[in-house]
Amino acid sequence: MCCRLCGRPLTGADSRRTGLGPTCDAKLHPPGPDIRSRRHEVVQDALPGIDDTP
Ligand SMILES: [Zn+2]
């Protein structure tokens, strides 16, 4: 199964359930208006074994 948005292979249980990688899921479902103040903490898409380069 791959991400519906970017086609990247999904490995996390949440990603498989939603059909979206963590980053794409965050784009479609922003956690809230406070994301700007936390933008330095929200990038969690780099999982071991995943090539996160564009
Ligand atoms: Zn994606």
PDB file of C-alpha atoms and ligand atoms in Angstrom:
ATOM      1  CA  MET A   1       0.000   0.000   0.000  1.00  0.00           C
ATOM      2  CA  CYS A   2       1.259   3.450  -0.865  1.00  0.00           C
ATOM      3  CA  CYS A   3       0.401   6.994   0.120  1.00  0.00           C
ATOM      4  CA  ARG A   4      -2.555   8.274  -1.884  1.00  0.00           C
ATOM      5  CA  LEU A   5      -0.938  11.673  -2.178  1.00  0.00           C
ATOM      6  CA  CYS A   6       2.740  11.118  -2.914  1.00  0.00           C
ATOM      7  CA  GLY A   7       2.849   7.365  -3.601  1.00  0.00           C
ATOM      8  CA  ARG A   8       5.428   6.715  -0.946  1.00  0.00           C
ATOM      9  CA  PRO A   9       5.238   3.241   0.628  1.00  0.00           C
ATOM     10  CA  LEU A  10       3.377   3.249   3.918  1.00  0.00           C
ATOM     11  CA  THR A  11       4.872   1.433   6.883  1.00  0.00           C
ATOM     12  CA  GLY A  12       3.151   2.868   9.936  1.00  0.00           C
ATOM     13  CA  ALA A  13      -0.122   1.439  11.190  1.00  0.00           C
ATOM     14  CA  ASP A  14      -1.730   4.874  11.176  1.00  0.00           C
ATOM     15  CA  SER A  15      -0.526   5.530   7.653  1.00  0.00           C
ATOM     16  CA  ARG A  16      -2.024   2.264   6.392  1.00  0.00           C
ATOM     17  CA  ARG A  17      -5.300   3.039   8.076  1.00  0.00           C
ATOM     18  CA  THR A  18      -5.573   6.519   6.595  1.00  0.00           C
ATOM     19  CA  GLY A  19      -3.870   5.695   3.304  1.00  0.00           C
ATOM     20  CA  LEU A  20      -1.632   8.706   3.758  1.00  0.00           C
ATOM     21  CA  GLY A  21       1.898   9.204   4.968  1.00  0.00           C
ATOM     22  CA  PRO A  22       2.354  11.255   8.138  1.00  0.00           C
ATOM     23  CA  THR A  23       3.346  14.383   6.229  1.00  0.00           C
ATOM     24  CA  CYS A  24       0.511  14.182   3.713  1.00  0.00           C
ATOM     25  CA  ASP A  25      -1.983  13.353   6.433  1.00  0.00           C
ATOM     26  CA  ALA A  26      -0.833  16.451   8.304  1.00  0.00           C
ATOM     27  CA  LYS A  27      -1.302  18.527   5.152  1.00  0.00           C
ATOM     28  CA  LEU A  28      -4.861  17.330   4.722  1.00  0.00           C
ATOM     29  CA  HIS A  29      -5.688  17.351   8.406  1.00  0.00           C
ATOM     30  CA  PRO A  30      -3.824  20.186  10.120  1.00  0.00           C
ATOM     31  CA  PRO A  31      -3.738  19.622  13.873  1.00  0.00           C
ATOM     32  CA  GLY A  32      -4.878  23.162  14.564  1.00  0.00           C
ATOM     33  CA  PRO A  33      -4.173  26.885  14.248  1.00  0.00           C
ATOM     34  CA  ASP A  34      -1.222  26.532  16.563  1.00  0.00           C
ATOM     35  CA  ILE A  35       0.725  24.586  13.928  1.00  0.00           C
ATOM     36  CA  ARG A  36       2.723  27.683  13.037  1.00  0.00           C
ATOM     37  CA  SER A  37       4.131  27.958  16.523  1.00  0.00           C
ATOM     38  CA  ARG A  38       5.031  24.272  16.504  1.00  0.00           C
ATOM     39  CA  ARG A  39       6.265  23.948  12.948  1.00  0.00           C
ATOM     40  CA  HIS A  40       9.748  23.096  14.173  1.00  0.00           C
ATOM     41  CA  GLU A  41       8.401  20.032  15.950  1.00  0.00           C
ATOM     42  CA  VAL A  42       5.823  18.655  13.544  1.00  0.00           C
ATOM     43  CA  VAL A  43       8.154  17.170  10.937  1.00  0.00           C
ATOM     44  CA  GLN A  44       8.107  13.525  11.950  1.00  0.00           C
ATOM     45  CA  ASP A  45       7.894  11.831   8.553  1.00  0.00           C
ATOM     46  CA  ALA A  46      11.478  10.576   8.489  1.00  0.00           C
ATOM     47  CA  LEU A  47      11.106   6.995   9.645  1.00  0.00           C
ATOM     48  CA  PRO A  48      13.972   4.503   9.694  1.00  0.00           C
ATOM     49  CA  GLY A  49      14.333   2.810   6.327  1.00  0.00           C
ATOM     50  CA  ILE A  50      12.362   5.478   4.498  1.00  0.00           C
ATOM     51  CA  ASP A  51      14.043   7.626   1.895  1.00  0.00           C
ATOM     52  CA  ASP A  52      12.603  11.030   2.609  1.00  0.00           C
ATOM     53  CA  THR A  53      14.388  12.836  -0.185  1.00  0.00           C
ATOM     54  CA  PRO A  54      12.164  14.362  -2.886  1.00  0.00           C
TER      55      PRO A  54
HETATM   56 ZN    ZN B   1       2.388  11.101   0.992  1.00  0.00          ZN
END
